[in-house]
Amino acid sequence: MKSPTAANLLAIVAITVTPVIAETLHGLLLFTRHGDRTSKFYKGYQMTNLGADQLESSGLSYRARYIEEGAPHQILGIEPDKYKASQLWASAPDQLILLQTGTYFFQGLYPPLGDIDQDLSVDVLNNGTNTTAPLNGYQYVQIHGESADEPDTIWIKGDDDCPVYTTAAKSYQKSNEYLKNLEDSRDFYKQFVDVLAKNLPAANVSYENAYEIFDLLNVGSIHNESVKSAITSAQLDQLRYYADASEFALNYNQTQPDRSIGGMTLAGGILRQLNQTVSTQGKTKLSIFIGSYDTFLAFFGLTNLTADSPDFMGLPTYASSLAFELFTEKNMTAFPTDTGDLRVRFLFRNGTDSPLTAYPLFDRTEDSMPYADLTTELESRSIRTVGKWCSTCKSTASFCTQDEFTPPSQTTAAAVVDSKESKPRLTNAQAGVVGAMTTLGVVALLAAAAFFAHRKKSKPVHRPTVEKRGSGSEAGSGSSA
């Protein structure tokens, strides 16, 4: 990893100037968007070098504030240099660009050990030989990649495979707001028919495709000289304005909550992870979700952040992130025995050029609140079980249509399903009958196996164990990354 650039150093300064008061931070939750990428219009889009740098910069900034030794808001008991898997949990959709997001972000959060302290990167063998891991002691942070057919995907992609959300979002095109914007912007969009001729037919260059048009021209303005010379900064700002209006409306409407299902499941995931920190008394110190701009917008609307600033009605820029600090208002050396002492603060950072700033949630005036209050507020706005998501969305996802939903492995903290969503267990009597029948079946199978083994003298073939593979899908297929 290279040394921080001047832009990275400025970002670190911007994020660490918050005055330090008598507080102890016991846990942190982050949700981050990817960095600069190629256009979503083209299949197989991916992160650019600029996007990788943005995310590394973001990771460095959070490291400077929360992780490294002497950090002004260091999480109590967190390992400052060597990544410790038991302290950090991260989850991303099994999509190339979002998994890349985690990789680049963690390059800044936990840099190669040799970059921090060369002695930390060296192991001494019994024969006196010094060994260093590849890439100067590169640290490989585990990211749980959630494929589309796994229940855990809903916490970060709750609007995917959700017919109810799709129907609600489509209804926006029948609204007065949509029809007005469509008509008011008609002449404006005609300016871009020629520059977009290779991508879109003239009839599609309108407010109906506001985000796609903005994305194409915004990416072009950064990476394509001919596009940059064909549009002005004022035009790009207006394109962003229309994309903001369209995408926010698709993901939040106070009178139509189904448009915000992605935000509801993120709220449920946030509750689960903060509760994991509380229930383990601070053993899970840092939780990180990686997702898309639409989930940000839905969450902004649900938590009334738009009342504090209309900026929250706009698209978060590349590498934007939000954070929840779990803290006590006094210096402590251990997790509090009374959870009533815990408070939560929400912060947001729009891209990498802005400081991490605290904002009040739910129309409150203070920038922090008791943990119990946050739990109450989010519970009323969230989807907290997979079964609830399945019924709310009327989804046909594989994990919704199984005869009996089996909760996923609890190796990740966000995958516990409410027992009320499962079918009743067998009674003792029923279990006894099933147990007896199972035993008889096993005996019969063993007898048959012995018979055929005696008949056939050839040696058995030993096949290697095949590990479960990920979906291998790339970002793009309908996602809002």
Short mmCIF file of C-alpha atoms in Angstrom, two decimals:
data_model
loop_
_atom_site.label_atom_id
_atom_site.label_comp_id
_atom_site.label_asym_id
_atom_site.label_seq_id
_atom_site.Cartn_x
_atom_site.Cartn_y
_atom_site.Cartn_z
CA MET A 1 0.00 0.00 0.00
CA LYS A 2 1.32 3.40 -0.88
CA SER A 3 1.64 6.26 1.58
CA PRO A 4 -1.44 8.46 2.04
CA THR A 5 -1.80 11.12 -0.65
CA ALA A 6 -2.29 14.78 0.19
CA ALA A 7 -6.01 14.35 -0.41
CA ASN A 8 -6.08 11.40 1.98
CA LEU A 9 -4.28 13.37 4.65
CA LEU A 10 -6.75 16.23 4.29
CA ALA A 11 -9.59 13.76 4.67
CA ILE A 12 -8.03 12.36 7.84
CA VAL A 13 -7.69 15.84 9.29
CA ALA A 14 -11.31 16.64 8.39
CA ILE A 15 -12.60 13.61 10.21
CA THR A 16 -10.56 14.01 13.38
CA VAL A 17 -11.05 17.63 14.36
CA THR A 18 -14.14 16.89 16.47
CA PRO A 19 -13.41 17.97 20.06
CA VAL A 20 -12.75 15.12 22.46
CA ILE A 21 -14.97 15.05 25.55
CA ALA A 22 -15.29 12.60 28.45
CA GLU A 23 -16.77 9.73 26.48
CA THR A 24 -15.96 6.05 26.05
CA LEU A 25 -16.76 4.44 22.73
CA HIS A 26 -17.86 0.80 23.11
CA GLY A 27 -18.88 -0.02 19.56
CA LEU A 28 -19.25 1.34 16.06
CA LEU A 29 -21.45 0.47 13.07
CA LEU A 30 -20.73 1.72 9.53
CA PHE A 31 -22.60 1.57 6.23
CA THR A 32 -20.62 2.59 3.17
CA ARG A 33 -21.16 3.06 -0.55
CA HIS A 34 -18.65 2.12 -3.25
CA GLY A 35 -16.21 4.58 -4.80
CA ASP A 36 -15.93 5.89 -8.36
CA ARG A 37 -16.80 3.26 -10.96
CA THR A 38 -17.47 2.79 -14.64
CA SER A 39 -21.04 3.45 -15.74
CA LYS A 40 -23.82 1.11 -14.66
CA PHE A 41 -25.16 1.36 -18.19
CA TYR A 42 -22.55 -1.16 -19.33
CA LYS A 43 -22.60 -4.77 -18.18
CA GLY A 44 -19.76 -5.79 -15.88
CA TYR A 45 -19.05 -2.30 -14.57
CA GLN A 46 -16.37 -2.11 -11.91
CA MET A 47 -14.38 0.12 -9.62
CA THR A 48 -11.85 2.54 -11.05
CA ASN A 49 -8.44 3.40 -9.60
CA LEU A 50 -9.98 6.65 -8.38
CA GLY A 51 -12.72 4.68 -6.59
CA ALA A 52 -10.15 2.43 -4.94
CA ASP A 53 -8.24 5.48 -3.68
CA GLN A 54 -11.43 7.05 -2.35
CA LEU A 55 -12.25 3.97 -0.30
CA GLU A 56 -8.72 3.57 1.00
CA SER A 57 -8.87 7.22 2.02
CA SER A 58 -12.16 6.61 3.81
CA GLY A 59 -10.71 3.61 5.63
CA LEU A 60 -7.68 5.64 6.69
CA SER A 61 -9.97 8.35 8.04
CA TYR A 62 -11.97 5.94 10.16
CA ARG A 63 -8.75 4.32 11.34
CA ALA A 64 -7.43 7.70 12.47
CA ARG A 65 -10.63 8.45 14.39
CA TYR A 66 -11.54 5.08 15.88
CA ILE A 67 -8.81 2.43 15.56
CA GLU A 68 -5.17 3.44 15.87
CA GLU A 69 -3.37 3.96 19.14
CA GLY A 70 -4.14 7.42 20.49
CA ALA A 71 -7.15 7.94 18.22
CA PRO A 72 -9.44 10.64 19.66
CA HIS A 73 -12.46 8.29 19.65
CA GLN A 74 -10.71 4.94 19.91
CA ILE A 75 -13.10 2.04 20.44
CA LEU A 76 -12.46 0.55 23.87
CA GLY A 77 -10.33 -2.58 23.64
CA ILE A 78 -10.04 -2.69 19.85
CA GLU A 79 -6.84 -4.05 18.37
CA PRO A 80 -5.13 -0.93 16.95
CA ASP A 81 -2.79 -2.60 14.46
CA LYS A 82 -3.46 -6.30 13.86
CA TYR A 83 -6.88 -7.18 12.48
CA LYS A 84 -8.72 -9.44 14.93
CA ALA A 85 -11.61 -11.33 13.34
CA SER A 86 -13.58 -11.70 16.58
CA GLN A 87 -13.82 -7.90 16.93
CA LEU A 88 -14.91 -6.96 13.41
CA TRP A 89 -17.86 -8.18 11.31
CA ALA A 90 -18.46 -7.10 7.72
CA SER A 91 -21.13 -7.96 5.18
CA ALA A 92 -21.65 -7.14 1.49
CA PRO A 93 -23.82 -8.44 -1.33
CA ASP A 94 -22.04 -11.07 -3.40
CA GLN A 95 -21.42 -8.58 -6.21
CA LEU A 96 -18.01 -7.70 -7.56
CA ILE A 97 -18.09 -3.94 -7.06
CA LEU A 98 -19.42 -4.14 -3.50
CA LEU A 99 -16.94 -6.82 -2.45
CA GLN A 100 -14.20 -4.66 -4.00
CA THR A 101 -15.52 -1.79 -1.89
CA GLY A 102 -14.81 -3.73 1.29
CA THR A 103 -11.36 -4.79 0.13
CA TYR A 104 -10.24 -1.23 -0.66
CA PHE A 105 -11.84 0.22 2.48
CA PHE A 106 -10.05 -2.30 4.70
CA GLN A 107 -6.71 -1.49 3.06
CA GLY A 108 -7.04 1.85 4.83
CA LEU A 109 -8.69 0.64 8.04
CA TYR A 110 -6.11 -2.09 8.69
CA PRO A 111 -3.11 -1.39 6.41
CA PRO A 112 -0.30 -3.91 5.83
CA LEU A 113 1.51 -4.53 9.10
CA GLY A 114 4.83 -3.54 7.54
CA ASP A 115 3.42 -0.09 6.81
CA ILE A 116 2.47 0.34 10.48
CA ASP A 117 5.50 -1.23 12.16
CA GLN A 118 7.91 -3.57 10.38
CA ASP A 119 8.39 -5.62 13.54
CA LEU A 120 4.67 -6.45 13.60
CA SER A 121 4.89 -8.03 10.14
CA VAL A 122 7.71 -10.43 11.01
CA ASP A 123 7.40 -13.94 12.46
CA VAL A 124 10.56 -15.64 13.73
CA LEU A 125 10.78 -19.39 13.14
CA ASN A 126 12.51 -21.83 15.51
CA ASN A 127 15.54 -21.93 13.21
CA GLY A 128 15.91 -18.15 13.50
CA THR A 129 14.49 -17.33 10.06
CA ASN A 130 12.39 -14.20 9.74
CA THR A 131 9.25 -14.49 7.62
CA THR A 132 6.88 -11.77 6.41
CA ALA A 133 3.48 -12.32 4.84
CA PRO A 134 3.03 -11.26 1.18
CA LEU A 135 2.57 -7.61 0.26
CA ASN A 136 4.49 -6.39 3.30
CA GLY A 137 2.20 -8.10 5.77
CA TYR A 138 -1.09 -7.40 4.01
CA GLN A 139 -4.09 -7.99 6.30
CA TYR A 140 -6.95 -10.02 4.84
CA VAL A 141 -10.18 -8.86 6.50
CA GLN A 142 -13.06 -11.31 6.22
CA ILE A 143 -16.13 -10.03 4.38
CA HIS A 144 -19.28 -12.13 4.44
CA GLY A 145 -20.50 -12.12 0.84
CA GLU A 146 -24.28 -12.55 0.82
CA SER A 147 -25.59 -14.16 -2.37
CA ALA A 148 -29.09 -13.36 -3.61
CA ASP A 149 -30.44 -16.75 -2.50
CA GLU A 150 -29.29 -16.36 1.12
CA PRO A 151 -31.54 -14.79 3.78
CA ASP A 152 -28.82 -12.45 5.06
CA THR A 153 -28.90 -10.52 1.81
CA ILE A 154 -32.08 -8.70 2.90
CA TRP A 155 -30.29 -6.56 5.51
CA ILE A 156 -28.33 -4.74 2.80
CA LYS A 157 -30.46 -5.38 -0.31
CA GLY A 158 -33.97 -5.47 1.09
CA ASP A 159 -35.56 -4.02 -2.05
CA ASP A 160 -34.15 -6.73 -4.33
CA ASP A 161 -36.45 -9.65 -5.21
CA CYS A 162 -39.28 -7.76 -3.51
CA PRO A 163 -42.36 -7.46 -5.78
CA VAL A 164 -44.19 -5.19 -3.34
CA TYR A 165 -41.34 -2.66 -3.47
CA THR A 166 -41.21 -2.85 -7.26
CA THR A 167 -44.94 -2.15 -7.54
CA ALA A 168 -44.73 0.74 -5.10
CA ALA A 169 -41.76 2.30 -6.90
CA LYS A 170 -43.47 2.04 -10.28
CA SER A 171 -46.48 3.90 -8.94
CA TYR A 172 -44.30 7.03 -8.77
CA GLN A 173 -44.68 7.38 -12.54
CA LYS A 174 -48.39 8.00 -12.05
CA SER A 175 -47.87 10.79 -9.50
CA ASN A 176 -48.35 14.50 -10.14
CA GLU A 177 -44.74 15.15 -9.11
CA TYR A 178 -43.39 12.75 -11.71
CA LEU A 179 -45.61 14.03 -14.50
CA LYS A 180 -44.69 17.64 -13.73
CA ASN A 181 -40.95 16.89 -13.70
CA LEU A 182 -41.32 14.90 -16.91
CA GLU A 183 -42.95 17.84 -18.68
CA ASP A 184 -40.84 20.61 -17.14
CA SER A 185 -37.58 18.88 -18.07
CA ARG A 186 -38.49 17.85 -21.60
CA ASP A 187 -36.59 20.66 -23.35
CA PHE A 188 -33.66 20.36 -20.96
CA TYR A 189 -33.06 16.70 -21.81
CA LYS A 190 -33.23 17.37 -25.55
CA GLN A 191 -29.77 18.96 -25.21
CA PHE A 192 -28.23 15.55 -24.57
CA VAL A 193 -29.77 13.50 -27.37
CA ASP A 194 -26.68 13.79 -29.57
CA VAL A 195 -24.10 13.09 -26.88
CA LEU A 196 -26.08 10.02 -25.77
CA ALA A 197 -26.92 8.80 -29.27
CA LYS A 198 -24.69 5.72 -28.95
CA ASN A 199 -26.34 4.73 -25.67
CA LEU A 200 -29.99 5.75 -25.74
CA PRO A 201 -32.58 6.40 -28.43
CA ALA A 202 -33.88 9.97 -28.44
CA ALA A 203 -37.25 8.90 -27.02
CA ASN A 204 -35.51 7.57 -23.88
CA VAL A 205 -33.60 10.77 -23.14
CA SER A 206 -36.05 12.16 -20.59
CA TYR A 207 -36.81 12.41 -16.89
CA GLU A 208 -38.08 8.82 -17.06
CA ASN A 209 -34.43 7.74 -17.14
CA ALA A 210 -33.05 10.53 -14.97
CA TYR A 211 -30.59 8.40 -13.01
CA GLU A 212 -29.28 6.43 -16.00
CA ILE A 213 -28.65 9.65 -17.94
CA PHE A 214 -26.96 11.34 -15.01
CA ASP A 215 -24.81 8.27 -14.37
CA LEU A 216 -23.65 8.05 -17.98
CA LEU A 217 -22.76 11.73 -18.23
CA ASN A 218 -21.32 12.02 -14.72
CA VAL A 219 -18.98 9.08 -15.32
CA GLY A 220 -18.17 10.48 -18.76
CA SER A 221 -17.34 13.88 -17.31
CA ILE A 222 -14.73 12.20 -15.10
CA HIS A 223 -13.24 9.68 -17.54
CA ASN A 224 -14.18 10.70 -21.12
CA GLU A 225 -12.75 13.89 -22.57
CA SER A 226 -15.35 14.16 -25.35
CA VAL A 227 -18.22 13.94 -22.85
CA LYS A 228 -16.55 16.43 -20.53
CA SER A 229 -16.23 18.95 -23.36
CA ALA A 230 -19.86 18.39 -24.46
CA ILE A 231 -21.57 19.35 -21.18
CA THR A 232 -21.17 22.19 -18.70
CA SER A 233 -20.93 21.95 -14.94
CA ALA A 234 -24.27 23.74 -14.67
CA GLN A 235 -25.90 21.10 -16.87
CA LEU A 236 -24.36 18.32 -14.81
CA ASP A 237 -25.71 19.94 -11.64
CA GLN A 238 -29.19 20.05 -13.17
CA LEU A 239 -28.90 16.41 -14.24
CA ARG A 240 -28.00 15.53 -10.68
CA TYR A 241 -30.98 17.53 -9.40
CA TYR A 242 -33.39 15.50 -11.51
CA ALA A 243 -31.67 12.22 -10.60
CA ASP A 244 -31.90 13.19 -6.91
CA ALA A 245 -35.61 13.90 -7.22
CA SER A 246 -36.36 10.70 -9.09
CA GLU A 247 -34.33 8.33 -6.92
CA PHE A 248 -35.47 9.77 -3.61
CA ALA A 249 -39.10 9.49 -4.70
CA LEU A 250 -38.55 5.87 -5.73
CA ASN A 251 -37.16 5.03 -2.29
CA TYR A 252 -39.21 7.12 0.13
CA ASN A 253 -42.75 8.38 0.32
CA GLN A 254 -44.37 9.07 3.66
CA THR A 255 -47.77 7.89 2.46
CA GLN A 256 -46.41 4.78 0.74
CA PRO A 257 -44.01 2.99 3.12
CA ASP A 258 -43.43 0.08 0.72
CA ARG A 259 -41.03 2.24 -1.26
CA SER A 260 -38.68 2.20 1.75
CA ILE A 261 -38.42 -1.55 2.33
CA GLY A 262 -34.67 -1.42 1.67
CA GLY A 263 -34.29 1.15 4.44
CA MET A 264 -36.50 -0.90 6.77
CA THR A 265 -34.30 -3.97 6.46
CA LEU A 266 -31.13 -1.89 6.89
CA ALA A 267 -32.68 -0.53 10.11
CA GLY A 268 -33.31 -4.13 11.18
CA GLY A 269 -29.71 -5.05 10.43
CA ILE A 270 -28.44 -2.03 12.38
CA LEU A 271 -30.52 -3.05 15.37
CA ARG A 272 -29.18 -6.60 15.22
CA GLN A 273 -25.55 -5.55 15.04
CA LEU A 274 -25.78 -2.93 17.78
CA ASN A 275 -27.57 -5.51 19.92
CA GLN A 276 -24.75 -7.94 19.17
CA THR A 277 -22.29 -5.45 20.62
CA VAL A 278 -24.47 -4.92 23.69
CA SER A 279 -25.28 -8.60 24.29
CA THR A 280 -21.61 -9.60 24.02
CA GLN A 281 -20.60 -6.68 26.27
CA GLY A 282 -18.49 -5.09 23.60
CA LYS A 283 -16.81 -8.16 22.11
CA THR A 284 -18.17 -7.26 18.67
CA LYS A 285 -16.62 -3.82 18.40
CA LEU A 286 -17.07 -2.86 14.76
CA SER A 287 -19.78 -3.87 12.28
CA ILE A 288 -19.68 -2.79 8.64
CA PHE A 289 -22.40 -3.04 5.99
CA ILE A 290 -21.58 -2.34 2.34
CA GLY A 291 -24.43 -1.39 0.05
CA SER A 292 -26.03 0.93 -2.48
CA TYR A 293 -27.23 4.52 -2.73
CA ASP A 294 -30.92 3.55 -2.80
CA THR A 295 -30.64 2.01 0.66
CA PHE A 296 -29.10 5.25 1.95
CA LEU A 297 -32.01 7.27 0.54
CA ALA A 298 -34.67 4.98 2.02
CA PHE A 299 -32.97 5.12 5.42
CA PHE A 300 -32.63 8.93 5.29
CA GLY A 301 -36.37 9.25 4.72
CA LEU A 302 -37.35 6.72 7.39
CA THR A 303 -35.29 8.43 10.09
CA ASN A 304 -36.50 11.97 9.25
CA LEU A 305 -33.02 13.19 8.36
CA THR A 306 -34.57 15.16 5.53
CA ALA A 307 -36.22 17.40 8.13
CA ASP A 308 -32.77 18.37 9.41
CA SER A 309 -31.34 19.03 5.94
CA PRO A 310 -32.81 18.78 2.43
CA ASP A 311 -29.39 17.55 1.33
CA PHE A 312 -30.46 14.12 2.56
CA MET A 313 -32.92 14.00 -0.34
CA GLY A 314 -29.97 13.84 -2.74
CA LEU A 315 -27.81 10.97 -3.92
CA PRO A 316 -24.89 10.24 -1.60
CA THR A 317 -21.67 10.71 -3.55
CA TYR A 318 -19.09 8.00 -4.13
CA ALA A 319 -17.58 6.45 -0.96
CA SER A 320 -20.17 8.09 1.30
CA SER A 321 -20.67 6.48 4.69
CA LEU A 322 -22.85 6.69 7.76
CA ALA A 323 -21.93 5.69 11.28
CA PHE A 324 -23.54 4.84 14.62
CA GLU A 325 -21.36 5.37 17.69
CA LEU A 326 -22.32 3.39 20.82
CA PHE A 327 -20.84 5.20 23.82
CA THR A 328 -21.11 6.25 27.45
CA GLU A 329 -20.75 9.84 28.64
CA LYS A 330 -17.89 9.10 31.00
CA ASN A 331 -14.46 7.52 30.95
CA MET A 332 -14.69 3.77 31.48
CA THR A 333 -12.33 0.81 31.31
CA ALA A 334 -14.99 -1.85 30.71
CA PHE A 335 -18.40 -2.25 29.11
CA PRO A 336 -21.12 -0.77 31.38
CA THR A 337 -23.08 -3.18 33.54
CA ASP A 338 -26.12 -0.93 33.21
CA THR A 339 -27.11 -0.61 29.54
CA GLY A 340 -29.15 2.44 30.54
CA ASP A 341 -25.84 4.34 30.45
CA LEU A 342 -25.41 3.68 26.74
CA ARG A 343 -26.07 6.36 24.15
CA VAL A 344 -25.95 6.39 20.34
CA ARG A 345 -24.82 9.10 17.95
CA PHE A 346 -25.52 9.15 14.21
CA LEU A 347 -22.96 10.63 11.81
CA PHE A 348 -22.78 10.96 8.03
CA ARG A 349 -19.98 11.71 5.62
CA ASN A 350 -20.90 12.64 2.05
CA GLY A 351 -18.01 11.32 0.00
CA THR A 352 -14.39 11.77 1.04
CA ASP A 353 -14.13 15.55 0.77
CA SER A 354 -16.60 16.27 3.58
CA PRO A 355 -16.11 15.85 7.33
CA LEU A 356 -17.90 13.16 9.33
CA THR A 357 -20.74 15.14 10.88
CA ALA A 358 -23.29 14.29 13.59
CA TYR A 359 -26.99 14.79 12.83
CA PRO A 360 -30.07 14.34 15.04
CA LEU A 361 -32.45 11.55 14.05
CA PHE A 362 -36.25 11.38 14.26
CA ASP A 363 -36.80 15.17 14.42
CA ARG A 364 -34.86 15.43 17.68
CA THR A 365 -32.61 18.34 18.57
CA GLU A 366 -29.72 16.49 20.27
CA ASP A 367 -27.15 14.72 18.15
CA SER A 368 -27.24 11.66 20.43
CA MET A 369 -29.92 9.70 22.29
CA PRO A 370 -30.19 6.86 24.80
CA TYR A 371 -29.62 3.45 23.24
CA ALA A 372 -33.06 2.35 24.45
CA ASP A 373 -34.67 5.26 22.59
CA LEU A 374 -32.88 4.41 19.36
CA THR A 375 -34.04 0.81 19.69
CA THR A 376 -37.64 1.91 20.15
CA GLU A 377 -37.53 4.31 17.22
CA LEU A 378 -35.90 1.86 14.81
CA GLU A 379 -38.13 -1.04 15.85
CA SER A 380 -41.17 0.97 14.73
CA ARG A 381 -39.54 1.60 11.34
CA SER A 382 -37.79 -1.68 10.59
CA ILE A 383 -38.17 -5.20 9.32
CA ARG A 384 -36.33 -7.40 11.80
CA THR A 385 -36.96 -10.98 10.67
CA VAL A 386 -36.57 -12.80 7.39
CA GLY A 387 -40.09 -14.19 7.70
CA LYS A 388 -41.49 -10.68 8.04
CA TRP A 389 -39.59 -9.58 4.94
CA CYS A 390 -40.89 -12.54 2.95
CA SER A 391 -44.51 -11.79 3.87
CA THR A 392 -44.17 -8.01 3.44
CA CYS A 393 -42.54 -8.35 0.01
CA LYS A 394 -44.66 -11.33 -1.10
CA SER A 395 -41.32 -12.60 -2.33
CA THR A 396 -40.70 -15.84 -4.18
CA ALA A 397 -37.05 -15.94 -3.09
CA SER A 398 -35.87 -19.51 -2.50
CA PHE A 399 -35.55 -18.99 1.24
CA CYS A 400 -39.15 -17.74 1.37
CA THR A 401 -40.71 -20.63 -0.54
CA GLN A 402 -39.12 -23.51 1.34
CA ASP A 403 -41.57 -25.82 3.12
CA GLU A 404 -39.88 -24.95 6.37
CA PHE A 405 -37.63 -21.94 6.76
CA THR A 406 -34.39 -22.92 8.46
CA PRO A 407 -32.51 -20.06 10.15
CA PRO A 408 -29.06 -19.49 8.63
CA SER A 409 -25.86 -20.29 10.46
CA GLN A 410 -25.17 -17.98 13.39
CA THR A 411 -21.52 -17.60 12.44
CA THR A 412 -22.51 -14.07 11.47
CA ALA A 413 -24.15 -11.78 13.94
CA ALA A 414 -26.90 -10.54 11.65
CA ALA A 415 -28.46 -13.86 10.77
CA VAL A 416 -30.67 -14.76 13.72
CA VAL A 417 -34.31 -15.29 12.80
CA ASP A 418 -37.07 -14.70 15.30
CA SER A 419 -38.33 -18.08 16.56
CA LYS A 420 -41.90 -16.84 16.11
CA GLU A 421 -41.31 -16.97 12.36
CA SER A 422 -40.49 -20.70 12.43
CA LYS A 423 -42.91 -23.62 12.50
CA PRO A 424 -43.75 -25.27 15.84
CA ARG A 425 -41.29 -27.86 17.06
CA LEU A 426 -42.19 -31.54 17.45
CA THR A 427 -43.63 -32.66 20.75
CA ASN A 428 -41.62 -35.18 22.81
CA ALA A 429 -43.96 -37.97 21.72
CA GLN A 430 -43.66 -37.06 18.05
CA ALA A 431 -39.91 -36.77 18.37
CA GLY A 432 -39.75 -40.23 19.92
CA VAL A 433 -41.62 -41.76 16.99
CA VAL A 434 -39.42 -39.97 14.46
CA GLY A 435 -36.31 -41.04 16.37
CA ALA A 436 -37.37 -44.67 16.39
CA MET A 437 -38.18 -44.68 12.66
CA THR A 438 -34.87 -42.97 11.92
CA THR A 439 -32.96 -45.61 13.89
CA LEU A 440 -34.69 -48.45 12.00
CA GLY A 441 -33.90 -46.73 8.71
CA VAL A 442 -30.23 -46.34 9.59
CA VAL A 443 -29.96 -50.02 10.58
CA ALA A 444 -31.52 -51.08 7.26
CA LEU A 445 -29.15 -48.87 5.29
CA LEU A 446 -26.12 -50.23 7.14
CA ALA A 447 -27.21 -53.81 6.45
CA ALA A 448 -27.64 -53.09 2.76
CA ALA A 449 -24.26 -51.39 2.61
CA ALA A 450 -22.57 -54.41 4.22
CA PHE A 451 -24.23 -56.76 1.73
CA PHE A 452 -23.05 -54.80 -1.32
CA ALA A 453 -19.59 -54.32 0.15
CA HIS A 454 -19.27 -58.08 0.49
CA ARG A 455 -20.45 -58.61 -3.12
CA LYS A 456 -18.15 -56.01 -4.63
CA LYS A 457 -14.44 -56.28 -3.86
CA SER A 458 -13.23 -53.25 -5.79
CA LYS A 459 -11.66 -50.44 -3.77
CA PRO A 460 -13.87 -47.44 -2.99
CA VAL A 461 -13.25 -44.19 -4.82
CA HIS A 462 -12.38 -41.30 -2.48
CA ARG A 463 -13.73 -38.03 -3.79
CA PRO A 464 -12.49 -34.65 -2.52
CA THR A 465 -14.86 -32.57 -0.39
CA VAL A 466 -16.33 -29.73 -2.43
CA GLU A 467 -16.75 -26.44 -0.56
CA LYS A 468 -19.81 -24.27 -1.08
CA ARG A 469 -19.14 -21.66 -3.73
CA GLY A 470 -20.41 -18.10 -3.94
CA SER A 471 -22.78 -17.04 -6.66
CA GLY A 472 -19.97 -15.54 -8.71
CA SER A 473 -22.30 -12.80 -9.91
CA GLU A 474 -20.94 -9.44 -10.90
CA ALA A 475 -22.44 -6.16 -9.85
CA GLY A 476 -24.96 -4.81 -12.19
CA SER A 477 -27.85 -7.18 -12.63
CA GLY A 478 -30.55 -4.83 -11.50
CA SER A 479 -28.70 -3.56 -8.44
CA SER A 480 -28.47 0.08 -7.43
CA ALA A 481 -24.82 0.15 -6.52
#
